[in-house]
Amino acid sequence: MASANDPFQFQEFEEAGHLLEANRDATTISIEEDDIKPDKQRKAAGFTPDGDDEDPLASDDKTELLSGPKKSVPFWTFEYYQRFFDIETHHVKERIIGSVLPWPGKNFIHVHLRRNPDLYGPFWICTTLVFAIAISGNISNFLVHLGKPNYKYTPEFRKVTIAATAIFSYAWFVPLALWGFLLWRNNKIMNLVSYSFMEIVCVYGYSLAIYIPAVVLWIIPFEWLRWCSIVVALFLSGSVLVMTFWPAVRDDHPKVIIAVLSAIAVLNILLAVGCKAYFFSKPEAVLPAAATEVTKAPSST
Amino acid sequence: MAAAEEASRPFAGLSDVSISEDIPVEGDISVPVGPSTRRDEEFSTLDEPVKETILRDLRAVGNKFIHVLYPKRSTALLRDWDLWGPLLLCVTLALLLQGGAADSDDQGGPQFAEVFVIIWFGSIIITLNSKLLGGTISFFQSLCVLGYCILPLTVAMAVCRIVLVGGSGTVSFAVRLVVVTASFGWSTFASTAFLADSQPPDRKALVVYPVFLFYFVIGWMILTFSPSQ
């Protein structure tokens, strides 16, 4: 892995790396740590680096080193937020594909984010999902009531605001709660892996990407199709989230591990089923708004 | 030789110069103000008739409408931006979207304020997005472009209302679908023609997608407009 003639490849940093890991703060960024940390994180998390994984990581570190140190600006300036939009089109494509195809052993944050979380993906995926839910719900209600004589079509514009509230609360408050919880546990147990708030928001945002095609599929008014697509979408997005947070809670008390991972999964399920129940009426009867299910999702943290 | 001698003794030739009384040392040192008064007259619009003032702005707005209708890569829209056109289009579109099932309480259609908020808030968010991604366009220029490119959709809305007068069956729906889809494509194409050059090359798709989503949502609002029976 380390070549003698490459000045940026550190060769033997075993002890220093372990010392760094114990009290490393995930939000501090310096050139040296950027190079060591991804390597050490991969070893600590038990990955076996294959040839494919190795080379992009090395070249990516090199470009990070060459791009210079990141300076910290106060959070009320424009430049602070520009840091989170420092991505290109192919990065976004890779991240979306990585979030819908979870690969066992590939942690989303380590493989795809690589210390460069972005806000573009989460924000625009959530916005697209809001409009997709509202529009698909509207179309599916129209199709369900198509033959009935006393049905008057309404665009149901109010539902956009409700969908927006539900999805954006899920995408911001759940990561906030999870980040706070992990921070609190980090004080008690020295974890090897800790994630910054932006990385958690990023993972949650990208994990919602699978729901966009699922929601479009729900237009077709067959219950079995809707339940199939919900189960598949839940499985994919839930496994991305669980595999991402597994290294962060792995060293904790078993009860805490189970509690955290099941909370992540349950909230995901609540969001999906709540949206389906509220926005998409069943083919046989018009069901009243199950608004309680939708509002339970962000408040049951 | 003589010049070198002269130069080596600076001011030597001046020792015998004296100012006589008949050399005039008075005069006028004011700068001739011919051109600047002309410029002042051009910019002082206080004295022109009101009709001319209004017509000048209307002509600028109309000129930009023509640029939107025949979009080609030009900087005309960007150079002198104004927000009169977008305001006019937004109010027209919001007014045309009213009157749909307006007599019932839960009409479900977008209110005037909702349309306004969606268009302006959406434009501001897209502008912020493009600036955060490193675009070189200024804030108001981007608002101006996005607002002016709503023109095809407003025209489509007017056409839809005319079609709906004739009836609201499947044929009219098909016609409206075709018209709205065509105008949505036109709007997106026009705005990317104006905005494309100001974006970094490997982020163009990231900037175009929100514009696409914005016009898609507006097109959806137009398509689902159902008049009161």
XYZ file of C-alpha atoms in Angstrom:
530
model
C 0.000 0.000 0.000
C 2.663 2.540 0.846
C 5.153 3.183 -1.871
C 8.554 4.483 -1.005
C 8.637 7.128 -3.683
C 5.231 8.653 -2.868
C 5.751 11.412 -0.302
C 2.091 11.589 0.667
C 1.737 7.948 1.675
C 2.432 7.479 5.327
C 4.124 4.216 5.948
C 4.172 3.303 9.576
C 1.872 5.123 11.880
C 0.340 2.263 13.812
C 0.883 3.572 17.330
C 0.400 7.195 16.533
C -2.756 6.344 14.631
C -4.227 4.505 17.607
C -3.320 7.373 19.891
C -5.046 9.747 17.525
C -8.165 7.627 17.388
C -8.753 7.745 21.101
C -9.348 11.467 21.359
C -9.945 12.467 17.812
C -12.653 14.968 17.222
C -14.534 14.228 14.067
C -15.069 17.852 13.180
C -11.464 18.963 13.218
C -9.886 18.712 9.840
C -6.216 18.851 9.153
C -4.267 17.534 6.245
C -2.431 14.861 8.209
C -5.478 13.458 9.885
C -7.343 13.361 6.622
C -4.807 10.955 5.271
C -4.539 8.689 8.283
C -8.116 8.602 9.464
C -9.819 6.933 6.495
C -7.187 4.219 6.554
C -7.470 3.690 10.283
C -11.241 3.797 10.222
C -11.343 1.124 7.606
C -9.006 -1.100 9.594
C -10.862 -0.486 12.834
C -14.222 -1.227 11.318
C -12.930 -4.542 10.132
C -13.126 -3.951 6.411
C -10.931 -5.878 4.120
C -9.799 -3.324 1.618
C -9.876 -4.738 -1.838
C -8.028 -3.366 -4.777
C -10.978 -1.366 -6.040
C -11.516 0.327 -2.744
C -7.887 1.110 -2.261
C -7.026 3.168 -5.299
C -9.902 5.646 -5.352
C -9.383 6.261 -1.646
C -5.676 6.931 -2.120
C -6.150 9.237 -5.052
C -8.977 11.020 -3.276
C -6.755 11.637 -0.270
C -4.107 12.979 -2.550
C -6.490 15.472 -4.085
C -7.649 16.464 -0.617
C -4.072 17.101 0.409
C -3.333 19.082 -2.704
C -6.411 21.227 -2.309
C -5.020 22.834 0.809
C -6.235 23.130 4.395
C -9.851 23.995 5.027
C -10.219 27.171 7.011
C -13.044 27.586 9.461
C -15.382 30.526 8.959
C -18.152 31.660 11.288
C -21.518 30.101 10.651
C -23.295 33.335 9.807
C -21.312 33.932 6.632
C -22.168 32.683 3.167
C -18.841 30.908 2.784
C -19.628 28.606 5.672
C -22.493 27.068 3.739
C -20.586 26.999 0.503
C -18.428 24.337 2.098
C -21.376 21.972 2.009
C -21.999 22.422 -1.688
C -18.526 21.479 -2.758
C -19.576 18.507 -4.863
C -19.932 17.647 -8.487
C -22.581 15.880 -10.492
C -20.898 12.492 -10.456
C -20.477 12.659 -6.679
C -24.200 13.120 -6.247
C -24.915 10.272 -8.632
C -22.552 7.947 -6.784
C -24.041 8.857 -3.435
C -27.593 8.249 -4.592
C -26.663 4.875 -6.068
C -24.806 3.996 -2.884
C -27.843 4.790 -0.805
C -30.224 2.599 -2.780
C -27.865 -0.358 -3.147
C -26.491 -1.150 0.292
C -23.489 -3.368 0.155
C -22.606 -5.326 3.296
C -19.354 -4.005 4.594
C -19.491 -0.703 2.809
C -20.336 2.045 5.218
C -22.051 4.908 3.375
C -20.292 7.611 5.320
C -16.853 6.158 4.880
C -17.122 5.088 1.302
C -19.188 7.841 -0.211
C -19.039 10.892 1.967
C -15.322 10.710 2.744
C -15.357 13.700 5.050
C -17.190 15.826 2.537
C -20.837 15.835 3.557
C -23.062 17.948 1.387
C -26.374 19.644 1.923
C -27.374 19.643 -1.754
C -28.442 15.986 -1.832
C -30.528 15.912 1.351
C -32.302 19.192 0.604
C -33.250 18.477 -2.989
C -34.101 14.828 -2.354
C -36.460 15.887 0.451
C -38.035 18.578 -1.745
C -38.500 16.159 -4.631
C -40.016 13.610 -2.269
C -42.471 16.179 -0.898
C -43.744 17.066 -4.343
C -43.674 13.446 -5.485
C -45.840 12.395 -2.543
C -48.311 15.236 -3.046
C -48.607 14.736 -6.799
C -48.743 10.930 -6.673
C -51.299 11.007 -3.883
C -53.414 13.355 -5.920
C -53.199 11.207 -9.059
C -53.921 8.000 -7.160
C -56.984 9.498 -5.462
C -58.208 10.643 -8.845
C -57.735 7.175 -10.329
C -59.445 5.469 -7.413
C -62.524 7.660 -7.664
C -62.584 7.787 -11.434
C -65.890 6.166 -12.136
C -67.866 7.594 -9.263
C -70.473 10.170 -10.229
C -70.370 12.452 -7.205
C -66.609 12.835 -7.084
C -65.256 16.241 -7.817
C -61.564 16.447 -8.520
C -59.625 18.834 -6.312
C -55.874 19.396 -6.510
C -55.567 19.105 -2.704
C -52.857 21.659 -2.467
C -52.869 21.748 1.322
C -51.260 18.349 1.426
C -48.016 19.743 0.082
C -47.454 21.690 3.289
C -48.266 18.685 5.427
C -45.944 16.447 3.434
C -43.197 19.071 3.629
C -43.527 19.366 7.404
C -43.420 15.616 7.927
C -40.475 14.913 5.669
C -38.325 17.832 6.648
C -38.873 17.147 10.363
C -37.843 13.545 9.832
C -34.772 14.605 7.888
C -33.609 17.168 10.459
C -34.891 16.298 13.928
C -34.148 12.601 13.867
C -30.485 13.199 12.899
C -30.306 15.865 15.594
C -31.588 13.453 18.211
C -29.347 10.667 17.003
C -26.299 12.917 16.959
C -27.030 14.145 20.463
C -27.497 10.611 21.688
C -24.257 9.383 20.104
C -22.422 12.352 21.577
C -23.746 11.516 25.018
C -22.757 7.853 24.705
C -19.351 8.910 23.390
C -18.643 10.527 26.702
C -19.264 7.300 28.516
C -17.662 4.890 26.097
C -14.633 5.681 24.019
C -15.829 5.022 20.508
C -13.527 4.575 17.591
C -16.004 6.021 15.207
C -17.897 9.240 15.613
C -19.902 11.110 13.046
C -20.450 14.812 12.717
C -23.949 16.248 12.562
C -23.693 17.086 8.874
C -22.690 13.534 8.016
C -25.721 12.122 9.825
C -28.028 14.612 8.072
C -26.415 13.615 4.788
C -26.989 9.891 5.356
C -30.605 10.447 6.312
C -31.203 12.686 3.333
C -29.741 10.259 0.845
C -31.529 7.317 2.448
C -34.830 8.925 1.476
C -33.878 8.726 -2.191
C -35.293 5.191 -2.624
C -38.738 6.443 -1.646
C -39.100 8.636 -4.724
C -39.572 5.777 -7.196
C -41.569 3.873 -4.558
C -43.980 6.777 -4.167
C -44.422 7.059 -7.919
C -45.179 3.327 -7.981
C -47.939 3.850 -5.427
C -50.026 5.638 -8.025
C -51.108 2.243 -9.309
C -54.055 1.377 -7.079
C -53.203 -2.194 -6.181
C -52.668 -2.807 -2.490
C -50.331 -5.738 -2.941
C -48.092 -3.676 -5.220
C -48.002 -0.833 -2.723
C -47.113 -3.106 0.158
C -44.434 -4.877 -1.875
C -42.789 -1.620 -2.850
C -42.992 -0.313 0.731
C -41.287 -3.425 2.042
C -38.521 -3.285 -0.547
C -37.924 0.441 -0.005
C -37.934 0.029 3.768
C -35.500 -2.829 3.568
C -33.057 -0.949 1.366
C -33.119 2.367 3.184
C -33.268 0.761 6.611
C -30.274 -1.412 5.890
C -28.257 1.572 4.660
C -28.991 3.391 7.901
C -28.338 0.396 10.134
C -25.084 -0.469 8.423
C -23.954 3.122 8.712
C -24.638 3.416 12.409
C -23.530 -0.065 13.384
C -19.840 0.924 13.791
C -20.829 3.862 15.961
C -22.711 1.838 18.565
C -20.910 -1.467 18.223
C -18.849 -1.088 21.380
C -21.731 -0.116 23.557
C -23.942 -2.067 25.909
C -26.017 -4.602 23.898
C -29.274 -3.109 25.109
C -28.252 0.319 23.876
C -27.259 -1.131 20.505
C -30.611 -2.802 20.077
C -32.472 0.280 21.250
C -30.707 2.646 18.862
C -30.873 0.440 15.807
C -34.488 -0.477 16.364
C -35.392 3.193 16.925
C -33.805 4.058 13.584
C -35.727 1.283 11.842
C -39.038 2.007 13.557
C -38.963 5.713 12.718
C -38.260 4.869 9.104
C -41.199 2.467 9.041
C -43.468 5.024 10.684
C -42.626 7.634 8.097
C -43.229 5.331 5.152
C -46.454 3.784 6.421
C -47.762 7.103 7.678
C -47.256 8.765 4.339
C -48.883 5.897 2.528
C -51.900 5.929 4.831
C -52.401 9.693 4.766
C -51.815 10.535 1.155
C -52.957 7.428 -0.634
C -56.468 6.247 0.060
C -57.343 2.575 -0.139
C -59.186 1.487 -3.253
C -62.258 0.227 -1.436
C -63.055 3.067 0.955
C -62.080 6.650 1.469
C -60.244 6.540 4.786
C -60.023 9.504 7.124
C -56.740 11.254 7.438
C -54.441 9.218 9.632
C -52.698 12.384 10.674
C -51.731 11.024 14.057
C -49.431 8.498 12.458
C -47.691 11.160 10.471
C -47.166 13.455 13.437
C -45.964 10.624 15.621
C -42.958 10.109 13.414
C -40.933 13.196 14.353
C -42.024 13.373 17.986
C -41.357 9.835 19.105
C -37.597 10.254 19.407
C 26.990 72.039 -27.161
C 25.102 75.115 -26.378
C 22.195 73.020 -25.206
C 24.421 71.043 -22.879
C 25.825 74.212 -21.487
C 22.371 75.537 -20.997
C 21.287 72.386 -19.291
C 24.246 72.334 -16.945
C 23.233 75.689 -15.619
C 19.562 75.227 -14.795
C 17.419 78.308 -14.635
C 20.390 80.362 -15.790
C 18.403 81.964 -18.535
C 15.699 83.066 -16.200
C 17.678 85.476 -14.166
C 16.806 88.353 -16.387
C 13.130 87.661 -16.794
C 10.668 89.947 -15.140
C 6.944 90.032 -15.339
C 5.699 93.125 -17.022
C 2.374 94.597 -16.196
C 0.869 94.154 -19.588
C 0.894 90.358 -19.546
C -2.619 89.354 -18.587
C -2.647 87.014 -15.598
C -6.312 86.725 -15.218
C -8.677 84.432 -16.960
C -11.275 81.791 -16.571
C -10.135 78.382 -15.302
C -13.496 76.691 -15.333
C -13.695 73.463 -17.355
C -15.918 73.618 -20.394
C -19.175 71.926 -19.340
C -20.660 71.184 -22.742
C -20.680 67.315 -22.749
C -21.609 66.883 -19.089
C -24.712 69.044 -19.367
C -25.812 66.828 -22.222
C -25.307 63.752 -20.055
C -27.198 65.371 -17.225
C -30.118 66.088 -19.505
C -30.205 62.448 -20.601
C -30.445 61.099 -17.061
C -32.707 63.737 -15.654
C -36.037 62.153 -16.282
C -37.969 64.475 -14.044
C -39.118 66.700 -16.851
C -40.285 64.131 -19.341
C -43.930 63.238 -19.659
C -45.140 60.292 -17.559
C -46.219 58.392 -20.631
C -42.628 58.315 -21.827
C -41.361 56.989 -18.510
C -43.870 54.188 -18.442
C -43.365 53.343 -22.081
C -39.624 53.086 -21.610
C -40.003 50.476 -18.900
C -42.691 48.656 -20.836
C -40.484 48.560 -23.887
C -37.654 47.052 -21.805
C -40.010 44.439 -20.406
C -41.387 43.664 -23.849
C -37.891 43.356 -25.253
C -37.065 40.753 -22.644
C -40.295 38.878 -23.383
C -39.157 38.551 -26.974
C -35.799 37.239 -25.805
C -37.579 34.580 -23.769
C -39.831 33.570 -26.637
C -36.868 33.088 -28.966
C -34.184 31.931 -26.587
C -30.655 31.969 -27.795
C -27.535 32.400 -25.774
C -27.468 36.108 -25.145
C -26.688 38.389 -22.278
C -29.546 40.793 -22.926
C -31.626 39.444 -20.068
C -28.704 39.486 -17.713
C -27.260 42.859 -18.492
C -30.144 45.086 -17.478
C -32.223 43.003 -15.180
C -35.502 44.192 -13.845
C -38.171 42.590 -11.729
C -41.226 44.268 -13.313
C -41.656 41.444 -15.812
C -41.552 38.640 -13.239
C -43.980 40.535 -11.016
C -46.377 41.048 -13.902
C -46.191 37.382 -14.920
C -46.554 36.128 -11.357
C -49.640 38.254 -10.679
C -51.197 37.238 -14.001
C -50.574 33.558 -13.357
C -51.904 33.747 -9.805
C -55.023 35.566 -10.970
C -55.628 33.053 -13.745
C -55.304 30.208 -11.244
C -58.127 31.687 -9.217
C -61.737 31.138 -9.961
C -61.416 27.388 -9.858
C -64.071 25.884 -7.587
C -63.957 29.121 -5.681
C -67.365 28.748 -4.164
C -66.644 25.755 -1.947
C -64.680 26.009 1.238
C -62.194 23.195 0.761
C -61.549 23.979 -2.829
C -58.112 22.458 -2.740
C -56.712 24.719 -5.392
C -53.820 27.035 -4.705
C -54.690 30.375 -3.229
C -53.298 33.578 -4.667
C -50.811 33.838 -1.833
C -49.710 30.243 -2.271
C -48.881 30.748 -5.933
C -47.011 33.935 -5.113
C -45.038 32.253 -2.352
C -44.189 29.250 -4.477
C -42.930 31.334 -7.373
C -40.903 33.854 -5.404
C -39.700 31.550 -2.658
C -38.859 28.895 -5.227
C -36.891 31.389 -7.312
C -34.973 32.583 -4.262
C -34.095 29.025 -3.223
C -32.912 28.136 -6.716
C -30.827 31.305 -6.868
C -29.247 30.529 -3.494
C -28.568 27.002 -4.673
C -26.816 28.171 -7.811
C -24.770 30.716 -5.907
C -23.735 28.155 -3.307
C -22.612 25.832 -6.079
C -20.292 28.547 -7.313
C -22.291 30.340 -9.984
C -21.069 33.706 -11.157
C -24.473 35.198 -11.735
C -25.740 37.799 -9.317
C -28.763 37.319 -7.079
C -31.182 39.636 -8.872
C -30.049 38.618 -12.325
C -30.956 35.044 -11.531
C -34.341 36.075 -10.098
C -34.943 38.077 -13.249
C -34.175 35.149 -15.568
C -36.259 32.663 -13.611
C -39.175 35.069 -13.448
C -39.131 35.943 -17.127
C -39.005 32.292 -18.154
C -42.422 31.757 -16.581
C -43.846 33.495 -19.659
C -44.485 30.302 -21.692
C -46.301 28.759 -18.727
C -48.472 31.847 -18.298
C -49.384 31.691 -21.973
C -50.213 27.994 -21.504
C -52.449 28.877 -18.561
C -54.372 31.367 -20.660
C -54.750 28.758 -23.417
C -55.934 26.175 -20.866
C -58.620 28.490 -19.583
C -59.850 29.088 -23.086
C -59.895 25.339 -23.773
C -61.764 24.726 -20.516
C -64.516 27.083 -21.636
C -65.287 24.575 -24.335
C -65.607 21.681 -21.922
C -63.566 19.612 -19.503
C -63.623 16.144 -20.963
C -60.862 13.822 -22.022
C -60.145 15.653 -25.260
C -59.680 18.964 -23.504
C -57.467 17.236 -20.948
C -55.307 15.785 -23.697
C -54.984 19.174 -25.374
C -54.128 20.841 -22.081
C -51.566 18.152 -21.299
C -49.809 18.699 -24.613
C -49.840 22.488 -24.244
C -48.560 22.450 -20.668
C -45.840 19.907 -21.432
C -44.635 21.916 -24.412
C -44.534 25.166 -22.475
C -42.804 23.516 -19.513
C -40.107 22.239 -21.850
C -39.820 25.672 -23.434
C -39.439 27.400 -20.056
C -36.756 25.019 -18.886
C -34.888 25.280 -22.170
C -35.068 29.081 -22.149
C -33.812 29.433 -18.600
C -30.939 27.034 -19.128
C -29.966 28.946 -22.258
C -29.549 32.049 -20.146
C -28.096 30.488 -17.023
C -25.819 27.863 -18.513
C -22.754 29.993 -19.054
C -22.539 31.225 -15.501
C -22.151 27.805 -13.901
C -19.028 25.750 -13.346
C -18.917 23.030 -16.002
C -19.120 19.903 -13.856
C -22.068 21.113 -11.833
C -24.424 22.098 -14.616
C -26.816 19.218 -13.981
C -26.912 20.067 -10.280
C -28.054 23.586 -11.123
C -30.497 22.649 -13.890
C -32.387 20.023 -11.881
C -33.985 22.468 -9.375
C -35.064 24.687 -12.272
C -36.656 21.642 -13.892
C -38.454 20.785 -10.621
C -39.648 24.399 -10.212
C -41.238 24.616 -13.643
C -42.617 21.088 -13.258
C -44.478 22.090 -10.103
C -45.842 25.234 -11.765
C -46.892 23.159 -14.773
C -48.619 20.725 -12.438
C -50.561 23.571 -10.822
C -51.677 24.738 -14.263
C -52.647 21.272 -15.458
C -54.723 20.433 -12.398
C -56.700 23.636 -12.559
C -60.327 22.631 -12.615
C -63.009 25.254 -13.045
C -66.062 25.429 -10.825
C -69.055 23.733 -12.360
